[in-house]
Coordinates of C-alpha atoms and ligand atoms in Angstrom, one line a residue:
M23 CA -1.2 0.9 -27.7
K24 CA -0.9 4.7 -25.8
L25 CA -0.8 4.0 -22.1
L26 CA -1.1 6.7 -18.9
V27 CA 0.6 5.9 -15.6
V28 CA -0.4 8.1 -12.5
G29 CA 2.3 8.8 -10.4
G30 CA 5.9 9.5 -9.8
G31 CA 7.6 7.5 -7.7
G32 CA 10.2 4.4 -7.6
R33 CA 7.3 2.2 -7.9
E34 CA 5.9 3.9 -10.9
H35 CA 9.0 3.3 -12.6
A36 CA 9.5 -0.3 -12.1
I37 CA 5.1 -0.6 -13.4
I38 CA 6.0 1.6 -16.2
Q39 CA 10.0 -1.1 -17.2
K40 CA 7.9 -3.2 -17.1
L41 CA 4.2 -2.4 -18.9
K42 CA 7.5 -1.3 -22.1
E43 CA 8.0 -4.6 -22.3
N44 CA 4.9 -5.5 -24.3
P45 CA 5.6 -4.7 -28.1
G46 CA 2.6 -3.0 -28.3
V47 CA 3.1 -0.6 -26.3
E48 CA 3.8 2.4 -28.1
T49 CA 4.1 5.8 -25.5
I50 CA 3.7 6.0 -21.9
Y51 CA 2.8 9.7 -20.5
A52 CA 3.8 9.3 -16.9
L53 CA 1.7 12.4 -14.4
P54 CA 3.8 14.0 -13.2
G55 CA 6.6 11.4 -13.7
N56 CA 10.2 12.7 -12.7
G57 CA 13.7 12.8 -13.5
G58 CA 14.6 9.2 -14.5
I59 CA 11.4 8.3 -15.5
A60 CA 12.2 10.6 -18.5
A61 CA 14.1 8.4 -19.6
D62 CA 11.8 5.7 -19.7
A63 CA 8.5 7.6 -20.6
V64 CA 7.0 11.2 -21.3
C65 CA 6.7 13.0 -18.1
V66 CA 4.8 15.7 -17.4
P67 CA 5.5 17.4 -14.5
E68 CA 2.9 20.5 -14.6
I69 CA -0.6 18.0 -14.3
G70 CA 0.3 16.6 -10.4
A71 CA -0.9 12.4 -9.4
K72 CA -3.9 14.4 -7.3
D73 CA -5.4 17.1 -10.3
I74 CA -8.0 14.3 -11.7
P75 CA -10.0 17.0 -13.8
A76 CA -6.4 17.6 -15.0
I77 CA -5.4 13.7 -15.2
V78 CA -8.5 13.1 -17.3
D79 CA -8.8 15.8 -19.5
F80 CA -4.8 14.8 -20.6
A81 CA -6.1 11.1 -20.9
K82 CA -9.1 12.5 -23.5
S83 CA -7.1 14.9 -25.1
H84 CA -4.1 12.3 -26.1
A85 CA -6.2 9.1 -26.7
V86 CA -5.1 7.0 -24.1
D87 CA -6.1 3.1 -24.1
F88 CA -5.3 2.5 -21.1
A89 CA -4.2 4.1 -17.5
V90 CA -3.0 3.2 -14.3
V91 CA -3.2 4.6 -11.2
A92 CA -0.8 3.9 -8.5
P93 CA -0.9 6.0 -5.6
D94 CA -3.4 6.1 -3.2
D95 CA -4.2 9.6 -3.0
P96 CA -6.3 10.0 -6.6
L97 CA -7.3 6.3 -6.2
A98 CA -9.1 7.3 -2.9
L99 CA -9.9 10.7 -4.9
G100 CA -11.7 8.6 -7.3
C101 CA -9.4 9.0 -10.0
V102 CA -10.5 5.5 -11.4
D103 CA -14.1 6.4 -11.5
R104 CA -13.8 9.3 -13.2
L105 CA -11.4 7.6 -15.7
H106 CA -14.4 5.4 -16.2
D107 CA -16.9 7.9 -16.4
A108 CA -15.0 9.3 -19.7
G109 CA -14.4 5.6 -20.9
I110 CA -11.2 5.4 -20.0
P111 CA -10.5 1.4 -19.2
C112 CA -7.8 1.4 -16.7
F113 CA -6.3 -1.0 -13.5
G114 CA -6.6 0.4 -9.9
P115 CA -10.1 0.1 -7.8
D116 CA -13.0 2.8 -7.5
A117 CA -13.1 5.0 -4.6
K118 CA -15.3 3.4 -2.9
A119 CA -13.2 -0.5 -2.8
A120 CA -9.9 2.2 -2.0
R121 CA -11.8 2.9 1.2
I122 CA -9.5 -0.6 2.2
E123 CA -6.7 1.6 2.4
A124 CA -8.4 5.4 2.5
S125 CA -9.9 4.3 6.0
K126 CA -9.0 1.8 8.8
V127 CA -12.3 2.3 10.5
F128 CA -13.7 0.3 7.3
S129 CA -10.8 -1.7 6.9
K130 CA -11.1 -2.9 10.9
N131 CA -14.8 -3.3 10.5
L132 CA -14.5 -5.3 7.8
M133 CA -12.3 -7.3 8.9
K134 CA -14.3 -8.0 12.3
K135 CA -17.5 -8.6 10.4
Y136 CA -16.3 -11.1 7.9
G137 CA -13.9 -12.8 10.3
I138 CA -10.6 -12.1 9.2
P139 CA -8.3 -12.4 11.6
T140 CA -6.3 -9.0 12.7
A141 CA -5.9 -7.0 15.5
R142 CA -8.7 -6.5 18.3
Y143 CA -9.4 -3.0 17.9
E144 CA -11.7 -0.5 19.5
V145 CA -12.7 2.9 17.4
F146 CA -13.1 6.7 18.6
D147 CA -13.9 9.6 17.6
D148 CA -14.0 11.0 20.9
P149 CA -10.5 12.0 22.3
A150 CA -12.1 11.9 25.8
K151 CA -12.9 8.8 25.3
A152 CA -9.5 7.5 23.8
L153 CA -7.7 8.8 26.7
A154 CA -10.8 6.6 29.6
Y155 CA -10.2 3.9 27.4
L156 CA -6.1 3.7 27.4
R157 CA -6.0 4.0 30.8
T158 CA -6.9 1.1 31.5
A159 CA -5.3 -0.5 27.8
S160 CA -1.7 -2.3 28.7
F161 CA 1.5 -1.0 26.9
P162 CA 2.5 -0.7 24.6
I163 CA -0.3 -0.2 21.7
V164 CA -1.1 1.2 18.5
V165 CA -2.7 3.9 18.1
K166 CA -3.6 4.4 13.9
A167 CA -5.5 8.0 12.5
D168 CA -8.4 6.3 10.1
G169 CA -7.3 8.5 7.2
L170 CA -4.1 8.6 4.9
A171 CA -1.2 9.8 5.9
L172 CA 1.5 9.1 4.2
G173 CA 2.6 6.0 5.7
K174 CA 3.2 8.5 9.7
G175 CA -0.2 7.6 10.9
V176 CA 0.3 4.9 13.2
L177 CA 2.2 5.4 16.8
I178 CA 2.9 2.7 19.3
P179 CA 3.0 4.5 22.6
Q180 CA 5.5 2.7 24.8
N181 CA 3.0 3.9 28.1
L182 CA 0.3 5.8 29.1
E183 CA 2.4 9.4 28.5
E184 CA 3.0 8.7 25.2
A185 CA -0.3 7.2 24.6
E186 CA -1.8 10.6 26.1
A187 CA 0.8 12.6 23.5
A188 CA -0.3 10.4 20.3
V189 CA -4.1 11.2 21.2
K190 CA -3.6 14.5 21.2
S191 CA -1.2 15.1 18.4
I192 CA -3.6 12.4 15.8
M193 CA -6.6 13.9 17.7
E194 CA -6.3 17.2 18.1
D195 CA -3.5 19.3 16.7
K196 CA -4.8 17.3 13.4
A197 CA -0.9 15.9 12.6
F198 CA -2.5 14.3 10.0
G199 CA -5.2 16.8 8.8
D200 CA -9.3 15.5 9.2
S201 CA -7.5 11.7 9.0
G202 CA -7.8 12.0 12.1
N203 CA -11.2 12.5 13.1
E204 CA -11.4 9.6 14.1
I205 CA -8.6 6.5 16.0
V206 CA -8.2 3.3 15.6
V207 CA -6.9 1.7 18.9
E208 CA -5.8 -1.4 18.8
E209 CA -3.7 -4.7 19.9
F210 CA 0.3 -4.9 19.7
L211 CA 1.2 -8.0 17.9
T212 CA 4.5 -9.9 17.2
G213 CA 6.2 -11.6 14.5
P214 CA 7.5 -11.1 11.0
E215 CA 6.4 -8.9 9.3
V216 CA 5.2 -10.0 5.3
S217 CA 3.9 -7.5 2.5
V218 CA 2.0 -10.1 -0.5
L219 CA 0.7 -7.3 -3.3
A220 CA -1.6 -9.6 -5.4
F221 CA -4.0 -9.1 -8.7
T222 CA -7.2 -9.6 -8.3
D223 CA -10.4 -8.9 -10.5
G224 CA -12.1 -8.7 -7.7
T225 CA -13.0 -12.7 -8.0
A226 CA -10.3 -14.4 -9.4
I227 CA -6.7 -13.6 -7.0
A228 CA -3.0 -14.0 -7.6
P229 CA -0.7 -13.0 -5.5
M230 CA 2.4 -12.1 -6.2
V231 CA 6.0 -13.5 -4.9
S232 CA 6.2 -11.8 -1.2
S233 CA 8.5 -9.3 -0.4
M234 CA 9.8 -7.8 3.0
D235 CA 10.2 -4.0 3.1
H236 CA 12.5 -2.4 5.9
K237 CA 9.8 0.5 7.2
R238 CA 12.8 1.6 10.0
A239 CA 15.5 4.6 8.8
G240 CA 18.4 3.0 10.9
D241 CA 19.9 -0.2 10.9
G242 CA 18.9 -2.4 12.7
D243 CA 15.4 -1.6 12.3
T244 CA 16.0 1.6 14.4
G245 CA 15.2 5.9 13.9
L246 CA 12.2 7.2 12.4
N247 CA 9.6 5.1 10.5
T248 CA 9.8 6.0 6.4
G249 CA 8.5 5.3 3.8
G250 CA 10.7 1.6 3.3
M251 CA 14.5 2.1 3.4
G252 CA 14.8 -1.4 1.2
T253 CA 12.8 -5.0 0.2
V254 CA 13.9 -8.5 -1.3
A255 CA 11.8 -11.4 -2.3
P256 CA 10.5 -13.6 -1.8
N257 CA 9.9 -13.3 2.0
P258 CA 11.6 -16.1 3.7
Y259 CA 8.5 -16.4 6.2
Y260 CA 5.8 -17.0 3.9
T261 CA 6.5 -21.1 3.7
A262 CA 3.8 -22.6 0.8
D263 CA 1.6 -23.4 4.4
V264 CA 1.8 -20.2 5.7
A265 CA 0.6 -18.9 1.7
K266 CA -2.4 -21.8 1.6
V267 CA -3.7 -20.2 5.4
C268 CA -3.4 -16.9 4.1
M269 CA -5.0 -17.8 1.2
D270 CA -8.1 -19.7 3.2
T271 CA -8.6 -17.2 6.1
I272 CA -7.4 -13.7 4.6
F273 CA -7.5 -13.3 0.7
L274 CA -10.7 -14.8 0.1
P275 CA -12.1 -14.0 2.7
T276 CA -11.6 -10.5 1.8
L277 CA -12.1 -10.3 -2.1
A278 CA -16.1 -12.1 -0.7
A279 CA -16.4 -9.2 2.1
M280 CA -15.9 -6.3 -0.4
R281 CA -17.7 -7.9 -3.3
A282 CA -20.7 -8.4 -0.6
E283 CA -20.3 -4.9 1.1
G284 CA -21.4 -3.4 -2.7
C285 CA -17.7 -2.6 -4.0
P286 CA -15.9 -5.5 -5.5
F287 CA -11.8 -4.4 -5.4
K288 CA -10.0 -4.3 -9.4
G289 CA -6.4 -4.2 -9.1
C290 CA -3.6 -4.8 -6.8
L291 CA -4.5 -5.2 -3.3
Y292 CA -2.0 -5.6 -0.6
F293 CA -2.1 -7.4 2.1
G294 CA 0.4 -5.9 4.7
L295 CA 0.6 -9.0 6.8
M296 CA 2.2 -10.0 10.7
I297 CA 3.0 -13.7 11.2
T298 CA 2.1 -14.3 14.7
P299 CA 1.9 -17.5 17.0
D300 CA -1.7 -16.9 16.4
G301 CA -1.1 -17.7 12.3
P302 CA -1.0 -15.1 10.2
K303 CA -3.1 -11.8 11.1
V304 CA -3.8 -8.3 8.9
I305 CA -1.6 -5.5 9.8
E306 CA -2.4 -3.2 6.9
Y307 CA -4.4 -3.2 3.3
N308 CA -3.1 -0.9 0.9
C309 CA -4.8 -0.5 -2.0
R310 CA -2.2 -0.7 -4.8
F311 CA 0.9 -2.0 -4.4
G312 CA 3.3 -0.7 -2.4
D313 CA 6.7 1.5 -2.5
P314 CA 9.6 -0.5 -2.9
E315 CA 8.0 -3.5 -3.0
T316 CA 6.7 -3.2 -6.3
Q317 CA 10.9 -2.6 -7.2
V318 CA 11.5 -6.6 -6.3
V319 CA 8.3 -8.1 -7.1
L320 CA 7.3 -6.7 -10.5
P321 CA 11.2 -7.6 -11.6
L322 CA 10.3 -11.3 -11.0
L323 CA 7.4 -11.2 -12.8
K324 CA 7.5 -13.3 -16.1
T325 CA 4.0 -12.6 -17.9
D326 CA 3.1 -9.6 -19.5
L327 CA 2.4 -7.1 -17.1
L328 CA 0.0 -4.8 -19.5
T329 CA -2.0 -8.5 -20.3
I330 CA -2.1 -8.9 -16.5
M331 CA -3.4 -5.8 -16.0
Q332 CA -6.4 -5.8 -19.0
A333 CA -7.7 -9.2 -17.8
V334 CA -8.1 -7.4 -14.0
E335 CA -10.0 -4.5 -16.0
N336 CA -12.0 -7.1 -18.2
E337 CA -12.8 -9.6 -14.9
T338 CA -10.3 -12.1 -17.1
L339 CA -8.3 -13.0 -14.2
A340 CA -8.8 -16.6 -13.9
D341 CA -8.3 -17.6 -17.5
L342 CA -4.8 -16.1 -16.9
A343 CA -1.5 -17.7 -15.5
V344 CA 0.3 -15.0 -14.1
E345 CA 3.8 -16.6 -13.3
W346 CA 6.7 -16.1 -11.8
S347 CA 11.0 -16.5 -11.4
D348 CA 12.8 -18.5 -9.1
G349 CA 15.5 -15.9 -8.2
A350 CA 15.4 -13.2 -5.6
A351 CA 15.5 -9.8 -5.9
A352 CA 16.9 -7.2 -3.5
C353 CA 16.4 -3.3 -3.6
V354 CA 18.3 -1.1 -2.1
I355 CA 17.2 2.8 -1.5
L356 CA 19.4 5.5 -1.8
A357 CA 17.9 8.1 0.7
S358 CA 18.5 12.0 0.9
G359 CA 20.8 12.6 4.0
G360 CA 18.6 13.4 7.1
Y361 CA 15.6 11.3 6.2
P362 CA 12.9 10.9 6.6
G363 CA 13.6 15.0 9.1
H364 CA 15.0 17.7 7.2
Y365 CA 17.0 17.0 3.6
E366 CA 18.3 18.8 1.5
K367 CA 17.5 19.2 -2.3
G368 CA 19.6 19.7 -5.6
R369 CA 22.2 17.7 -5.2
P370 CA 23.9 16.7 -8.8
I371 CA 23.7 12.4 -9.0
S372 CA 26.7 10.6 -10.2
F373 CA 25.8 7.2 -12.3
P374 CA 28.7 4.3 -13.5
D375 CA 28.6 4.4 -17.3
A376 CA 26.2 1.1 -16.8
F377 CA 24.6 -1.3 -15.2
P378 CA 24.8 -5.2 -14.5
A379 CA 22.5 -6.5 -16.8
N380 CA 20.7 -7.8 -13.5
V381 CA 20.6 -4.7 -12.0
T382 CA 17.7 -1.6 -12.5
C383 CA 18.1 0.9 -10.7
Y384 CA 14.5 2.7 -10.6
H385 CA 14.3 6.9 -10.1
A386 CA 11.5 7.9 -7.0
G387 CA 12.6 10.9 -6.0
D388 CA 15.5 13.0 -8.6
K389 CA 14.9 15.9 -11.4
R390 CA 16.4 16.5 -14.4
Q391 CA 17.7 20.3 -14.6
P392 CA 17.9 22.2 -18.3
D393 CA 21.7 21.2 -19.2
G394 CA 20.5 17.2 -18.7
T395 CA 21.9 16.6 -15.1
L396 CA 19.5 14.4 -12.6
V397 CA 20.1 16.2 -9.3
T398 CA 18.1 14.8 -6.3
S399 CA 14.3 16.4 -5.4
G400 CA 13.1 14.2 -3.0
G401 CA 13.7 12.2 0.6
R402 CA 14.2 8.8 -1.5
V403 CA 16.1 8.8 -4.2
L404 CA 16.5 6.0 -6.1
G405 CA 16.1 2.2 -6.0
V406 CA 18.8 -0.2 -6.9
T407 CA 17.5 -3.2 -7.3
A408 CA 19.5 -6.4 -8.8
T409 CA 18.2 -9.9 -9.2
A410 CA 19.9 -13.3 -8.9
P411 CA 19.3 -17.3 -8.4
T412 CA 19.8 -16.4 -4.9
L413 CA 19.3 -13.5 -2.6
S414 CA 22.2 -13.2 -0.6
Q415 CA 23.6 -13.4 -4.7
A416 CA 21.0 -10.3 -5.5
L417 CA 21.7 -8.7 -2.0
A418 CA 25.1 -8.4 -3.5
D419 CA 25.3 -7.2 -6.7
A420 CA 22.4 -4.6 -5.5
Y421 CA 25.1 -3.1 -2.9
A422 CA 27.9 -3.1 -5.2
A423 CA 25.8 -1.7 -8.1
A424 CA 24.2 1.1 -5.1
G425 CA 27.8 2.0 -4.4
T426 CA 28.7 3.2 -7.5
V427 CA 26.5 6.0 -7.6
D428 CA 26.8 8.5 -5.6
F429 CA 25.7 12.1 -4.5
Q430 CA 25.8 14.5 -1.8
D431 CA 25.0 13.4 1.5
K432 CA 23.9 10.2 0.1
Y433 CA 22.4 7.5 2.8
M434 CA 20.9 3.8 2.9
R435 CA 21.0 1.1 5.1
S436 CA 23.7 -1.3 5.1
D437 CA 21.3 -4.5 6.4
I438 CA 18.5 -4.9 3.8
G439 CA 17.9 -8.5 2.9
R440 CA 20.0 -9.3 6.6
R441 CA 17.3 -10.2 9.0
A442 CA 15.5 -12.2 5.4
L443 CA 19.2 -14.4 5.3
R444 CA 19.0 -15.6 8.8
A445 CA 15.8 -16.7 8.8
M446 CA 16.8 -18.8 5.9
E447 CA 19.5 -19.9 7.6
E448 CA 17.2 -20.6 10.4
A449 CA 14.5 -22.9 8.7
Ligands
AMP505 P1 0.6 0.4 8.9 O1 0.8 2.1 8.4 O2 -0.4 0.0 9.3 O3 1.9 -0.5 8.1 O4 1.8 0.3 10.1 C1 2.8 1.0 10.3 C2 3.9 0.0 10.7 O5 3.9 -0.2 12.3 C3 4.0 -2.0 10.6 O6 4.8 -2.1 9.8 C4 3.7 -2.6 11.4 O7 5.3 -2.3 12.0 C5 3.7 -1.3 13.5 N1 2.0 -1.7 13.6 C6 1.6 -1.7 12.6 N2 0.2 -2.3 13.6 C7 0.8 -3.3 14.7 C8 -0.1 -3.9 15.6 N3 -1.0 -3.9 15.7 N4 0.8 -4.6 15.9 C9 2.1 -4.4 16.1 N5 2.7 -3.6 15.6 C10 2.1 -2.3 14.0
LIG506 N1 6.1 0.5 1.5 C1 5.1 0.4 2.3 C2 3.9 0.5 1.1 O1 4.3 0.5 -0.3 O2 3.5 1.3 2.2

């Protein structure tokens, strides 16, 4: 079979490596892919992940049998709809279902209408009304741009002055473009965060192993928000009891709500949860695999990924047993110094001759020079993942391997997994 994967980061590298385990897979095309992915797939750097007509033309002219659309932008732009129009089976939600991530107003209204637990909120399209409301609010409070904003559209003002600045930045200065035409202002919740990715064909659901992201740039969860500096799986806060409550009050009701709204969700649905003193609540939905959650979740998957993705497309997921390893995984992101602010690119990367058998280095932001050397080309450059029977071993192995990769101004957090280990000790 010939497969096509849309995207070019660490998440896509993890998806591609897992798809390759299927012996029926002859070729995987990555559009655009990246320097490191080129070792595992045929990369097409000329076709960006948002260039839907070019992606569809490529899939048709290369007789692609199955496509996986991984990033949020092409999903929201209807990449799956257009591939289906061209008769190409694929994994991922259509544009109507992708609104669950692409519009926070849509997802908040969905949760309210169907009684799915989430933070209380108000929606505003008029900055004056938003400010009038904020003058009566208590702080901290959460201000979110409606649309996609590269994970940066959430601000948590601590006082009225910061709230006024947040409204000005999102609604008037349009820091996130049209994504800020509307905002959601919501109650600040507290509690540990858990990410649960789930395969779903619209009706059946197979939740994956839970995970924990580390979004802030600095140790101790300080500094700016990033795309994610590291992940561990499973997440110790996601106990069997919590999992059952989530299935009954969040997962199944969300799928039913999407069906009732005429936009059944097929693909990977990401539940960003907070385990509050009042029980689990939804912080956000993503219409796709998380990055870098995928880099710790898929290495623990025992069932063939392509078979699962085909079952999602064919709506036969209920007939498939999706199995997971009992062990743990940890991913440490190696970033360019300065990220998520300004950073330099083009730094040559040196790798060890080989990684230990339980370690995989996923490439997120690098490119290959004509002489074959890999150089940095993004903020998050590599994700070094280790799997092991215990989380502490996985972390030790991931950090040991991360230390054997080098480039100028390499930056990583030194405390990935520390909170998870502490939670396990306290349990
Ligand atoms: P999001 O982009 O929606 O994942 O939000 C980014 C981060 O902001 C989340 O991972 C949370 O840490 C935080 N956040 C979002 N909404 C809330 C909320 N209602 N209460 C507290 N923290 C929140
Ligand atoms: N790691 C969070 C996300 O993928 O949105």
